Short mmCIF file of C-alpha atoms in Angstrom, two decimals:
data_model
loop_
_atom_site.label_atom_id
_atom_site.label_comp_id
_atom_site.label_asym_id
_atom_site.label_seq_id
_atom_site.Cartn_x
_atom_site.Cartn_y
_atom_site.Cartn_z
CA MET A 10 -11.52 7.84 18.55
CA ARG A 11 -14.11 4.66 18.57
CA ARG A 12 -12.28 1.69 17.39
CA LEU A 13 -13.99 -1.29 15.34
CA PRO A 14 -13.51 -4.48 17.31
CA PRO A 15 -11.11 -7.17 16.00
CA SER A 16 -13.69 -9.73 15.90
CA ALA A 17 -16.48 -7.37 14.13
CA ALA A 18 -13.83 -6.78 11.51
CA THR A 19 -12.49 -9.76 10.23
CA GLY A 20 -15.61 -11.34 8.06
CA LEU A 21 -17.28 -14.72 8.21
CA ARG A 22 -13.79 -16.91 9.16
CA THR A 23 -14.35 -15.51 12.81
CA GLY A 24 -18.08 -15.37 12.74
CA ALA A 25 -18.68 -11.85 11.66
CA ARG A 26 -19.42 -9.97 8.67
CA HIS A 27 -18.13 -11.95 5.43
CA SER A 28 -20.37 -11.72 2.25
CA LEU A 29 -17.96 -12.16 -0.70
CA ALA A 30 -17.56 -15.53 -2.20
CA GLU A 31 -14.20 -17.30 -1.92
CA VAL A 32 -12.20 -17.19 -5.22
CA TYR A 33 -8.32 -16.48 -5.04
CA ARG A 34 -5.95 -18.85 -3.93
CA PRO A 35 -2.17 -18.40 -3.31
CA ALA A 36 -0.91 -18.70 -6.78
CA ASP A 37 -3.85 -16.07 -7.87
CA LEU A 38 -2.55 -13.46 -5.31
CA VAL A 39 0.81 -13.77 -7.27
CA VAL A 40 -0.66 -13.15 -10.34
CA LEU A 41 -2.99 -10.33 -8.52
CA GLY A 42 0.31 -8.82 -7.57
CA LEU A 43 2.39 -9.27 -10.41
CA GLY A 44 -0.83 -7.76 -12.74
CA VAL A 45 -0.65 -4.64 -11.11
CA MET A 46 2.96 -3.95 -10.43
CA ILE A 47 4.02 -4.95 -13.77
CA GLY A 48 3.09 -2.10 -16.26
CA ALA A 49 4.29 -0.02 -19.21
CA GLY A 50 6.83 1.30 -16.66
CA ILE A 51 8.80 -1.71 -16.83
CA PHE A 52 9.99 -0.39 -20.66
CA SER A 53 10.47 3.00 -19.69
CA VAL A 54 11.21 3.98 -16.19
CA ALA A 55 14.43 2.42 -15.85
CA GLY A 56 15.90 4.60 -19.25
CA ARG A 57 14.32 7.89 -17.92
CA GLN A 58 15.84 7.71 -14.57
CA ALA A 59 18.84 6.61 -15.82
CA ALA A 60 18.81 9.48 -18.43
CA THR A 61 17.71 12.13 -15.93
CA ALA A 62 18.70 11.37 -12.40
CA ALA A 63 20.94 8.39 -11.62
CA GLY A 64 22.80 7.11 -14.77
CA PRO A 65 24.07 3.65 -14.60
CA GLY A 66 23.31 3.63 -10.85
CA VAL A 67 19.29 3.61 -11.32
CA ILE A 68 20.17 -0.34 -10.80
CA LEU A 69 20.75 0.33 -7.31
CA SER A 70 17.70 2.78 -7.30
CA PHE A 71 15.57 -0.17 -8.07
CA MET A 72 17.16 -2.16 -5.40
CA ILE A 73 16.71 0.66 -2.93
CA ALA A 74 13.25 1.05 -3.92
CA GLY A 75 12.64 -2.41 -4.15
CA ILE A 76 13.87 -2.76 -0.01
CA ALA A 77 11.98 0.11 0.90
CA CYS A 78 8.88 -1.47 -0.38
CA LEU A 79 9.59 -5.00 1.10
CA LEU A 80 9.75 -3.49 4.70
CA ALA A 81 6.08 -1.93 3.99
CA CYS A 82 5.16 -5.15 2.58
CA LEU A 83 6.17 -7.26 5.52
CA CYS A 84 4.14 -5.03 7.94
CA TYR A 85 1.02 -5.57 5.23
CA ALA A 86 1.60 -9.14 5.75
CA GLU A 87 1.35 -8.99 9.35
CA LEU A 88 -1.77 -6.75 9.65
CA SER A 89 -3.66 -8.69 6.61
CA SER A 90 -2.95 -12.09 8.35
CA THR A 91 -4.42 -10.72 11.38
CA ILE A 92 -7.46 -9.12 10.30
CA PRO A 93 -8.00 -10.57 6.69
CA ALA A 94 -10.74 -8.10 5.32
CA SER A 95 -11.26 -6.38 2.38
CA GLY A 96 -10.70 -2.95 3.29
CA SER A 97 -6.81 -3.20 3.62
CA ALA A 98 -5.01 -0.44 5.38
CA TYR A 99 -8.42 1.25 5.95
CA THR A 100 -9.50 -1.48 8.06
CA PHE A 101 -6.66 -2.03 9.85
CA THR A 102 -6.39 1.52 11.02
CA TYR A 103 -10.17 1.39 12.23
CA VAL A 104 -9.28 -1.57 14.74
CA ILE A 105 -5.90 -0.04 15.59
CA PHE A 106 -6.16 3.63 15.78
CA GLY A 107 -9.95 4.88 15.46
CA GLU A 108 -12.52 5.71 13.15
CA VAL A 109 -11.51 9.07 12.19
CA TRP A 110 -8.01 8.01 11.25
CA ALA A 111 -9.45 4.77 9.66
CA TRP A 112 -11.74 7.69 7.46
CA VAL A 113 -8.13 9.40 6.78
CA ILE A 114 -6.43 6.46 5.27
CA GLY A 115 -9.58 5.27 3.51
CA TRP A 116 -9.97 8.80 2.04
CA ALA A 117 -6.14 8.27 0.91
CA LEU A 118 -6.87 4.98 -0.66
CA ILE A 119 -9.79 6.43 -2.40
CA LEU A 120 -7.25 9.19 -4.08
CA GLU A 121 -4.56 6.59 -4.61
CA LEU A 122 -6.51 3.88 -6.56
CA GLN A 123 -9.13 5.99 -8.09
CA LEU A 124 -6.70 8.30 -9.93
CA ALA A 125 -4.55 5.72 -10.34
CA ALA A 126 -7.11 3.97 -12.47
CA ALA A 127 -7.64 6.77 -14.42
CA VAL A 128 -3.69 7.86 -14.95
CA VAL A 129 -3.26 4.34 -15.94
CA ALA A 130 -6.28 4.30 -18.58
CA ARG A 131 -5.03 7.68 -19.91
CA ALA A 132 -1.46 6.19 -20.50
CA TRP A 133 -2.92 3.33 -22.03
CA GLY A 134 -4.98 5.13 -24.71
CA GLU A 135 -1.87 7.21 -25.70
CA ILE A 136 0.22 4.10 -25.83
CA ALA A 137 -2.60 2.39 -27.74
CA VAL A 138 -2.18 5.05 -30.60
CA GLY A 139 1.29 4.93 -30.60
CA ALA A 140 1.25 1.42 -30.98
CA LEU A 141 -0.98 1.85 -34.20
CA ALA A 142 1.44 4.44 -35.52
CA ASN A 143 4.30 2.04 -35.14
CA ALA A 144 2.13 -0.57 -36.90
CA GLY A 145 1.59 1.48 -39.92
CA VAL A 146 -1.92 2.69 -38.83
CA ARG A 147 -2.95 6.32 -39.82
CA LEU A 148 -5.03 7.80 -37.88
CA PRO A 149 -7.28 11.10 -38.67
CA SER A 150 -7.33 12.39 -35.15
CA PRO A 151 -4.89 10.84 -32.74
CA GLY A 152 -6.27 12.73 -29.84
CA ARG A 153 -10.03 11.59 -30.54
CA VAL A 154 -8.97 7.93 -30.87
CA ALA A 155 -6.98 7.92 -27.77
CA ASP A 156 -10.43 9.27 -26.06
CA LEU A 157 -12.36 6.68 -27.40
CA LEU A 158 -9.53 4.05 -26.71
CA VAL A 159 -9.64 5.17 -22.89
CA LEU A 160 -13.50 4.85 -22.89
CA ALA A 161 -13.20 1.71 -24.47
CA ILE A 162 -11.07 0.20 -21.85
CA LEU A 163 -12.60 1.41 -18.77
CA VAL A 164 -16.29 0.21 -20.01
CA LEU A 165 -14.99 -3.35 -20.63
CA LEU A 166 -12.70 -3.64 -17.44
CA THR A 167 -15.71 -2.14 -15.21
CA GLY A 168 -18.11 -4.55 -16.98
CA VAL A 169 -15.42 -7.52 -15.99
CA VAL A 170 -14.90 -6.38 -12.60
CA ALA A 171 -18.70 -6.04 -11.85
CA LEU A 172 -19.84 -9.13 -13.23
CA SER A 173 -17.66 -11.61 -11.99
CA ALA A 174 -14.50 -11.90 -9.85
CA ARG A 175 -13.73 -15.31 -11.27
CA VAL A 176 -13.90 -13.98 -15.17
CA GLY A 177 -11.48 -11.22 -14.20
CA LEU A 178 -9.23 -13.51 -12.63
CA ARG A 179 -8.87 -15.88 -15.38
CA ALA A 180 -8.48 -12.70 -17.91
CA LEU A 181 -5.72 -11.80 -15.26
CA TRP A 182 -4.02 -14.68 -15.41
CA VAL A 183 -4.01 -14.81 -19.41
CA MET A 184 -2.65 -11.36 -19.67
CA VAL A 185 0.05 -11.86 -17.32
CA ALA A 186 1.03 -14.90 -18.52
CA ALA A 187 1.55 -12.74 -21.84
CA LYS A 188 2.95 -9.76 -20.40
CA LEU A 189 5.69 -11.68 -18.84
CA LEU A 190 6.54 -13.57 -22.33
CA ALA A 191 7.08 -9.95 -23.92
CA ILE A 192 9.31 -9.17 -20.84
CA GLY A 193 11.06 -12.29 -21.60
CA ALA A 194 11.72 -11.66 -25.13
CA VAL A 195 13.14 -8.40 -24.30
CA ILE A 196 15.60 -9.89 -21.56
CA VAL A 197 16.59 -12.84 -23.90
CA VAL A 198 17.14 -10.69 -27.00
CA GLY A 199 18.57 -7.63 -25.48
CA LEU A 200 21.31 -9.79 -23.17
CA PRO A 201 23.61 -10.44 -25.86
CA HIS A 202 23.81 -6.36 -26.71
CA VAL A 203 25.00 -5.48 -23.22
CA ASP A 204 28.18 -4.05 -23.06
CA ALA A 205 29.66 -4.02 -19.42
CA ARG A 206 31.25 -0.63 -20.24
CA ASN A 207 27.80 1.21 -20.03
CA PHE A 208 27.71 0.46 -16.54
CA GLY A 209 30.83 1.93 -15.34
CA ASP A 210 31.22 1.92 -11.40
CA PHE A 211 27.54 2.61 -11.13
CA TYR A 212 28.19 5.84 -10.19
CA VAL A 213 28.25 9.24 -12.26
CA PRO A 214 29.43 12.38 -10.22
CA PRO A 215 26.59 14.72 -8.74
CA LYS A 216 25.70 17.65 -10.77
CA THR A 217 23.71 20.68 -9.54
CA LEU A 218 20.48 21.92 -11.68
CA THR A 219 19.74 25.06 -12.53
CA THR A 220 16.00 24.35 -11.79
CA ALA A 221 14.26 26.12 -8.67
CA PRO A 222 13.81 23.11 -5.95
CA ALA A 223 10.39 21.57 -6.38
CA THR A 224 10.70 18.45 -4.11
CA VAL A 225 10.62 18.98 -0.27
CA LEU A 226 13.95 17.67 0.11
CA GLU A 227 15.38 20.22 -2.29
CA ILE A 228 13.51 23.25 -0.43
CA VAL A 229 15.37 22.02 2.81
CA VAL A 230 18.53 21.92 1.08
CA GLY A 231 18.29 24.65 -0.80
CA GLU A 232 18.67 23.37 -4.74
CA SER A 233 18.26 20.41 -7.01
CA HIS A 234 20.87 17.76 -7.76
CA ALA A 235 21.05 14.72 -10.34
CA PHE A 236 23.22 11.91 -10.13
CA GLY A 237 25.31 11.08 -7.48
CA TRP A 238 24.37 9.40 -4.49
CA PHE A 239 21.29 12.02 -4.26
CA GLY A 240 20.28 11.27 -7.80
CA ILE A 241 20.24 7.45 -6.97
CA PHE A 242 18.06 7.87 -3.78
CA SER A 243 15.82 10.36 -5.82
CA ALA A 244 15.50 8.14 -8.50
CA ALA A 245 14.28 5.34 -5.89
CA SER A 246 11.38 7.62 -4.87
CA ALA A 247 10.23 7.87 -8.77
CA ILE A 248 10.80 4.08 -9.25
CA ALA A 249 8.72 3.24 -5.92
CA PHE A 250 5.56 4.67 -8.32
CA ALA A 251 6.42 1.15 -9.85
CA TYR A 252 6.21 -1.25 -7.18
CA ILE A 253 3.19 0.35 -5.41
CA GLY A 254 0.28 -1.92 -6.02
CA PHE A 255 1.42 -5.38 -3.59
CA ASP A 256 -1.11 -3.51 -1.00
CA VAL A 257 -3.89 -4.15 -3.49
CA VAL A 258 -3.89 -7.60 -2.73
CA ALA A 259 -4.74 -7.05 0.85
CA THR A 260 -7.67 -6.10 -0.43
CA ALA A 261 -8.69 -9.40 -1.64
CA ALA A 262 -8.36 -11.04 1.46
CA GLU A 263 -11.99 -11.66 2.41
CA GLU A 264 -12.37 -13.49 -0.89
CA THR A 265 -9.21 -15.64 -0.21
CA VAL A 266 -9.03 -19.57 0.88
CA ASN A 267 -7.01 -19.55 4.13
CA ALA A 268 -6.14 -15.55 3.83
CA GLN A 269 -4.62 -15.52 7.11
CA ARG A 270 -1.42 -17.36 5.59
CA ALA A 271 -2.11 -16.87 1.77
CA VAL A 272 -2.23 -12.94 1.64
CA PRO A 273 1.04 -12.36 2.84
CA LYS A 274 2.47 -14.91 1.00
CA GLY A 275 1.13 -13.75 -2.24
CA MET A 276 1.90 -10.16 -1.42
CA ILE A 277 5.81 -11.09 -0.47
CA ARG A 278 6.36 -12.98 -3.27
CA SER A 279 4.55 -11.10 -6.08
CA LEU A 280 6.94 -8.41 -4.45
CA VAL A 281 10.00 -10.02 -4.92
CA VAL A 282 9.33 -11.41 -8.40
CA ALA A 283 8.59 -8.05 -9.58
CA THR A 284 11.36 -6.57 -7.99
CA VAL A 285 13.85 -9.36 -9.74
CA VAL A 286 12.11 -8.61 -12.79
CA TYR A 287 12.68 -4.97 -12.71
CA VAL A 288 16.08 -5.17 -11.78
CA VAL A 289 16.73 -7.38 -14.57
CA VAL A 290 15.20 -4.91 -17.21
CA ALA A 291 16.97 -2.25 -15.76
CA VAL A 292 20.39 -3.86 -16.50
CA VAL A 293 19.46 -4.75 -19.87
CA MET A 294 18.29 -1.25 -20.47
CA VAL A 295 21.47 0.31 -18.87
CA GLY A 296 23.73 -2.24 -20.43
CA MET A 297 22.76 -1.86 -24.10
CA VAL A 298 23.40 1.38 -24.32
CA SER A 299 25.48 4.52 -22.49
CA TYR A 300 23.08 6.83 -20.07
CA THR A 301 24.12 9.78 -21.86
CA LYS A 302 22.33 8.61 -25.26
CA ILE A 303 19.21 7.22 -24.07
CA SER A 304 16.13 8.65 -25.32
CA VAL A 305 13.94 9.59 -22.86
CA ASP A 306 10.61 9.20 -24.66
CA ALA A 307 11.26 5.67 -25.81
CA PRO A 308 13.93 4.16 -24.04
CA LEU A 309 13.97 0.44 -24.66
CA ALA A 310 12.24 0.61 -28.20
CA SER A 311 15.10 3.00 -29.23
CA ALA A 312 17.90 0.78 -27.68
CA PHE A 313 16.52 -2.22 -29.51
CA ARG A 314 16.86 -0.13 -32.95
CA ALA A 315 20.20 1.05 -32.25
CA ALA A 316 21.06 -2.41 -31.83
CA GLY A 317 19.32 -3.38 -35.12
CA GLU A 318 16.55 -5.26 -33.37
CA GLY A 319 13.77 -2.89 -34.17
CA TRP A 320 11.11 -5.21 -34.36
CA MET A 321 10.88 -5.49 -30.78
CA ALA A 322 9.39 -2.22 -30.46
CA HIS A 323 6.14 -4.11 -31.56
CA VAL A 324 6.87 -6.75 -28.75
CA ILE A 325 7.16 -3.73 -26.29
CA ASP A 326 3.99 -2.26 -27.51
CA VAL A 327 2.11 -5.52 -26.97
CA GLY A 328 3.67 -6.16 -23.58
CA ALA A 329 2.90 -2.43 -22.71
CA LEU A 330 -0.57 -2.19 -23.50
CA LEU A 331 -1.17 -5.83 -21.49
CA GLY A 332 0.76 -4.53 -18.84
CA LEU A 333 -1.62 -1.54 -18.27
CA THR A 334 -4.78 -3.24 -19.04
CA THR A 335 -3.84 -5.59 -15.77
CA VAL A 336 -2.99 -2.39 -13.62
CA ILE A 337 -6.06 -0.91 -14.90
CA LEU A 338 -8.44 -4.14 -13.74
CA VAL A 339 -6.66 -4.69 -10.33
CA LEU A 340 -6.80 -1.10 -9.14
CA MET A 341 -10.24 -1.45 -9.90
CA VAL A 342 -10.60 -4.58 -7.99
CA GLY A 343 -9.10 -3.15 -5.04
CA GLN A 344 -10.87 0.50 -4.93
CA THR A 345 -14.17 -1.68 -5.28
CA ARG A 346 -13.06 -3.37 -2.07
CA VAL A 347 -12.01 -0.33 -0.12
CA LEU A 348 -15.29 1.51 -0.76
CA PHE A 349 -17.11 -1.79 0.05
CA SER A 350 -15.90 -1.66 3.34
CA MET A 351 -16.10 1.55 3.78
CA ALA A 352 -20.04 1.40 3.01
CA ARG A 353 -20.27 -1.47 5.00
CA ASP A 354 -19.34 0.44 8.03
CA GLY A 355 -21.68 3.18 7.26
CA LEU A 356 -19.00 5.77 6.44
CA ILE A 357 -20.27 6.43 3.06
CA PRO A 358 -23.84 5.40 1.81
CA ARG A 359 -24.57 1.77 2.92
CA GLY A 360 -26.35 1.09 -0.50
CA LEU A 361 -22.82 1.11 -2.31
CA ALA A 362 -22.15 -2.29 -0.25
CA ALA A 363 -24.98 -4.08 -1.68
CA VAL A 364 -23.77 -7.29 -2.98
CA SER A 365 -25.05 -8.72 -6.25
CA ARG A 366 -27.32 -11.76 -5.81
CA ARG A 367 -26.71 -13.25 -9.53
CA TYR A 368 -22.75 -12.33 -9.75
CA HIS A 369 -21.87 -12.13 -5.98
CA THR A 370 -19.99 -9.11 -6.43
CA PRO A 371 -20.20 -5.34 -5.17
CA SER A 372 -21.52 -4.21 -8.79
CA ARG A 373 -23.25 -1.26 -7.69
CA VAL A 374 -20.02 0.44 -6.44
CA THR A 375 -18.13 -1.25 -9.11
CA LEU A 376 -20.23 0.90 -11.42
CA VAL A 377 -19.64 3.82 -9.79
CA ILE A 378 -15.92 3.64 -9.49
CA GLY A 379 -16.16 2.45 -13.31
CA GLY A 380 -17.88 6.12 -14.18
CA VAL A 381 -15.61 8.08 -12.17
CA ALA A 382 -12.48 6.63 -13.57
CA ILE A 383 -13.95 7.73 -17.11
CA VAL A 384 -15.10 11.17 -16.10
CA LEU A 385 -11.12 11.81 -14.64
CA ALA A 386 -9.42 9.95 -17.79
CA GLU A 387 -11.58 12.08 -20.34
CA PHE A 388 -11.64 15.57 -18.92
CA VAL A 389 -8.92 16.30 -16.35
CA PRO A 390 -5.39 16.13 -17.30
CA VAL A 391 -4.67 13.15 -14.39
CA LEU A 392 -0.98 12.37 -16.04
CA THR A 393 0.12 15.74 -14.20
CA LEU A 394 -1.27 14.33 -10.89
CA GLN A 395 0.48 10.46 -10.60
CA GLU A 396 2.52 11.98 -7.79
CA LEU A 397 -0.77 12.23 -5.84
CA VAL A 398 -1.31 8.45 -6.23
CA VAL A 399 2.40 7.89 -4.56
CA LEU A 400 1.61 10.11 -1.88
CA GLY A 401 -1.25 8.66 -1.04
CA THR A 402 0.17 5.31 -0.67
CA LEU A 403 2.91 5.99 1.01
CA PHE A 404 0.62 8.01 3.72
CA ALA A 405 -1.05 4.44 3.96
CA PHE A 406 2.31 2.71 4.24
CA GLY A 407 3.15 4.88 7.25
CA PHE A 408 -0.18 4.10 9.00
CA VAL A 409 0.46 0.28 8.43
CA ALA A 410 4.01 0.40 9.83
CA ALA A 411 2.99 2.08 12.86
CA GLY A 412 0.06 0.01 13.06
CA VAL A 413 2.20 -3.36 13.61
CA ILE A 414 3.99 -1.76 16.42
CA VAL A 415 0.72 -0.71 17.95
CA MET A 416 -0.65 -3.92 17.79
CA ARG A 417 1.74 -5.74 19.25
CA ARG A 418 1.40 -3.84 22.30
CA ARG A 419 -2.61 -3.44 22.32
CA MET A 420 -3.84 -6.70 21.07
CA PRO A 421 -0.82 -9.38 21.58
CA HIS A 422 -3.51 -12.21 21.91
CA LEU A 423 -4.85 -11.84 18.37
CA GLU A 424 -4.04 -14.97 15.89
CA ARG A 425 -1.20 -13.79 13.40
CA GLY A 426 -0.49 -15.97 10.24
CA PHE A 427 2.70 -13.86 9.62
CA ARG A 428 4.70 -11.87 12.26
CA VAL A 429 7.05 -9.24 11.02
CA PRO A 430 10.55 -10.47 12.42
CA LEU A 431 12.90 -8.09 14.36
CA SER A 432 9.67 -5.95 15.49
CA PRO A 433 9.71 -3.12 16.08
CA VAL A 434 12.99 -2.79 14.28
CA VAL A 435 11.79 -3.37 10.57
CA PRO A 436 8.12 -1.41 10.89
CA ALA A 437 10.59 1.34 12.25
CA LEU A 438 12.80 1.09 9.10
CA SER A 439 9.80 1.19 7.00
CA LEU A 440 8.54 4.32 8.40
CA VAL A 441 12.03 6.00 8.12
CA ALA A 442 11.94 4.74 4.27
CA THR A 443 8.45 5.86 3.64
CA PHE A 444 9.31 9.10 5.35
CA TRP A 445 12.38 9.53 2.92
CA LEU A 446 10.32 8.84 -0.26
CA MET A 447 7.95 11.09 0.78
CA VAL A 448 9.98 13.93 1.30
CA ASN A 449 10.95 13.25 -2.38
CA LEU A 450 8.02 14.28 -3.69
CA ARG A 451 7.16 17.76 -5.04
CA LEU A 452 5.62 20.48 -2.41
CA LEU A 453 2.88 21.38 -4.73
CA THR A 454 2.27 17.55 -4.68
CA TRP A 455 1.91 17.81 -0.69
CA VAL A 456 -0.43 20.93 -0.90
CA TRP A 457 -3.11 18.96 -3.36
CA PHE A 458 -2.84 16.25 -0.86
CA ALA A 459 -3.55 18.28 2.26
CA LEU A 460 -6.53 20.08 0.30
CA TRP A 461 -8.17 16.52 -0.56
CA MET A 462 -7.44 15.59 3.07
CA VAL A 463 -9.13 18.51 4.25
CA PHE A 464 -12.31 18.14 2.02
CA GLY A 465 -12.48 14.36 3.21
CA LEU A 466 -12.41 15.49 6.93
CA GLY A 467 -15.25 18.00 6.02
CA VAL A 468 -17.15 14.78 4.47
CA TYR A 469 -16.33 12.47 7.49
CA LEU A 470 -18.04 15.24 9.92
CA ALA A 471 -20.81 15.92 7.68
CA TYR A 472 -21.94 12.58 6.87
CA GLY A 473 -19.43 9.63 8.16
CA ARG A 474 -19.50 10.34 11.53
CA ARG A 475 -23.35 10.03 12.10
CA HIS A 476 -23.85 7.44 10.02
CA SER A 477 -21.30 5.13 11.19
CA VAL A 478 -22.32 1.52 12.42
CA LEU A 479 -20.51 2.62 15.70
CA ALA A 480 -22.45 5.56 16.01
CA ARG A 481 -25.06 3.71 18.51
CA PRO A 482 -22.57 2.03 21.00
CA ALA A 483 -25.73 0.87 22.86
CA ALA A 484 -26.41 -1.70 20.09
CA PRO A 485 -24.14 -4.36 18.70
CA VAL A 486 -22.00 -3.90 15.90
CA PRO A 487 -24.15 -5.32 12.81
CA ALA A 488 -22.72 -8.13 10.87
CA ARG A 489 -20.72 -6.79 7.53
CA GLY A 490 -22.78 -9.49 5.45
CA GLY A 491 -25.95 -8.67 6.99
CA GLY A 492 -29.06 -6.54 5.51
CA ARG A 493 -29.02 -5.68 2.00
CA HIS A 494 -25.64 -7.48 1.83
CA ARG A 495 -26.48 -11.17 0.75
CA ARG A 496 -24.87 -13.31 -1.09
#
């Protein structure tokens, strides 16, 4: 239960352990957030959830998911402004709750970010193959081509992240701007085809499904439902996957100029912009075609074809590929910074925290992360495991919300660049919203998550507990930027 002193967690800006170059400014953080939150799902998730779960009420689902994530975002904003460190929720938990809980959150973040990178890379490969087919390119073996494309994109982005944060940032700006142009085209071209009758009253009578209950909530209730308010809230849980990523912005805190104020603004602004964009695209999607006629496989592209705008399918393909590329890039940046922090603290081998003298990036851990992502994407059916990404993220959300309440009581003297309004009410509401999203996930996902956490606890007891920088209480906490971690 030993806790990391706040002064030892916040890096060079308070005289402690900083070793990464400052490259991000407030606008860069907004782009970082949009890069990870707006992916290919913006072109498909609204249609799929409208057709299978919520009907036109999916627009309300997007709003509900956005509000739930905003509550969590406010909590992240306060803690990141108080402890601007690259470990994000892991470091927050280390300071507030203690080492074993920090390990639990770090292990959950490893699951979230590492698996998410592999999931998105796999989806990128399949969408790329589909885009080539739509362009009239005949592929002799689509499966093998997809495998090669997945390998290529992961190798490329691993190199970008390992070589230079500035190069990655410039590439991110270009790709985010391009995908926002594609989304703008979808909105501008689609709006004239919107028929208000397709919205109805945003409510479809609930329907009991014949499938066996799968989520924790369905098992408690005893049956499965679609549509109605149950369907709207259930869709919100699935849609929350699209918003996940604002927390990755917090991992860039050590590399941000004036992080105590810039990071909270970057997280909140990027989430608000992403929510508005998702809601507007959902309005266009649902308004163009009745939810009963939506194609689940390619909802937006099929809607444009039905409206006589078939050429938009190519714009959607390009936007989807750009969207997923930026998602992979930002996820790898976030995962690198979390593992970098854990290595500096000795919970995993400290050699992984080495910073390249030439590129000023934690290139060694980046190469490890890239290699693991390649293995997962190429040899594991990761697309069936994406709910684990959501659960790992929500688990961290819960600790961050609780952390705001506890830190206000234990450490009221710490300087905060941002304060959650109406605390402890807002953090408590965030806990409730997070719990609701979690119980709407499948029980099987919870089982796999529990097994992962048990395995992680074994790793901590076997290695992390003995090698932690806090394992020698008589000695002062070493500087995070010291030893092998030179600039």
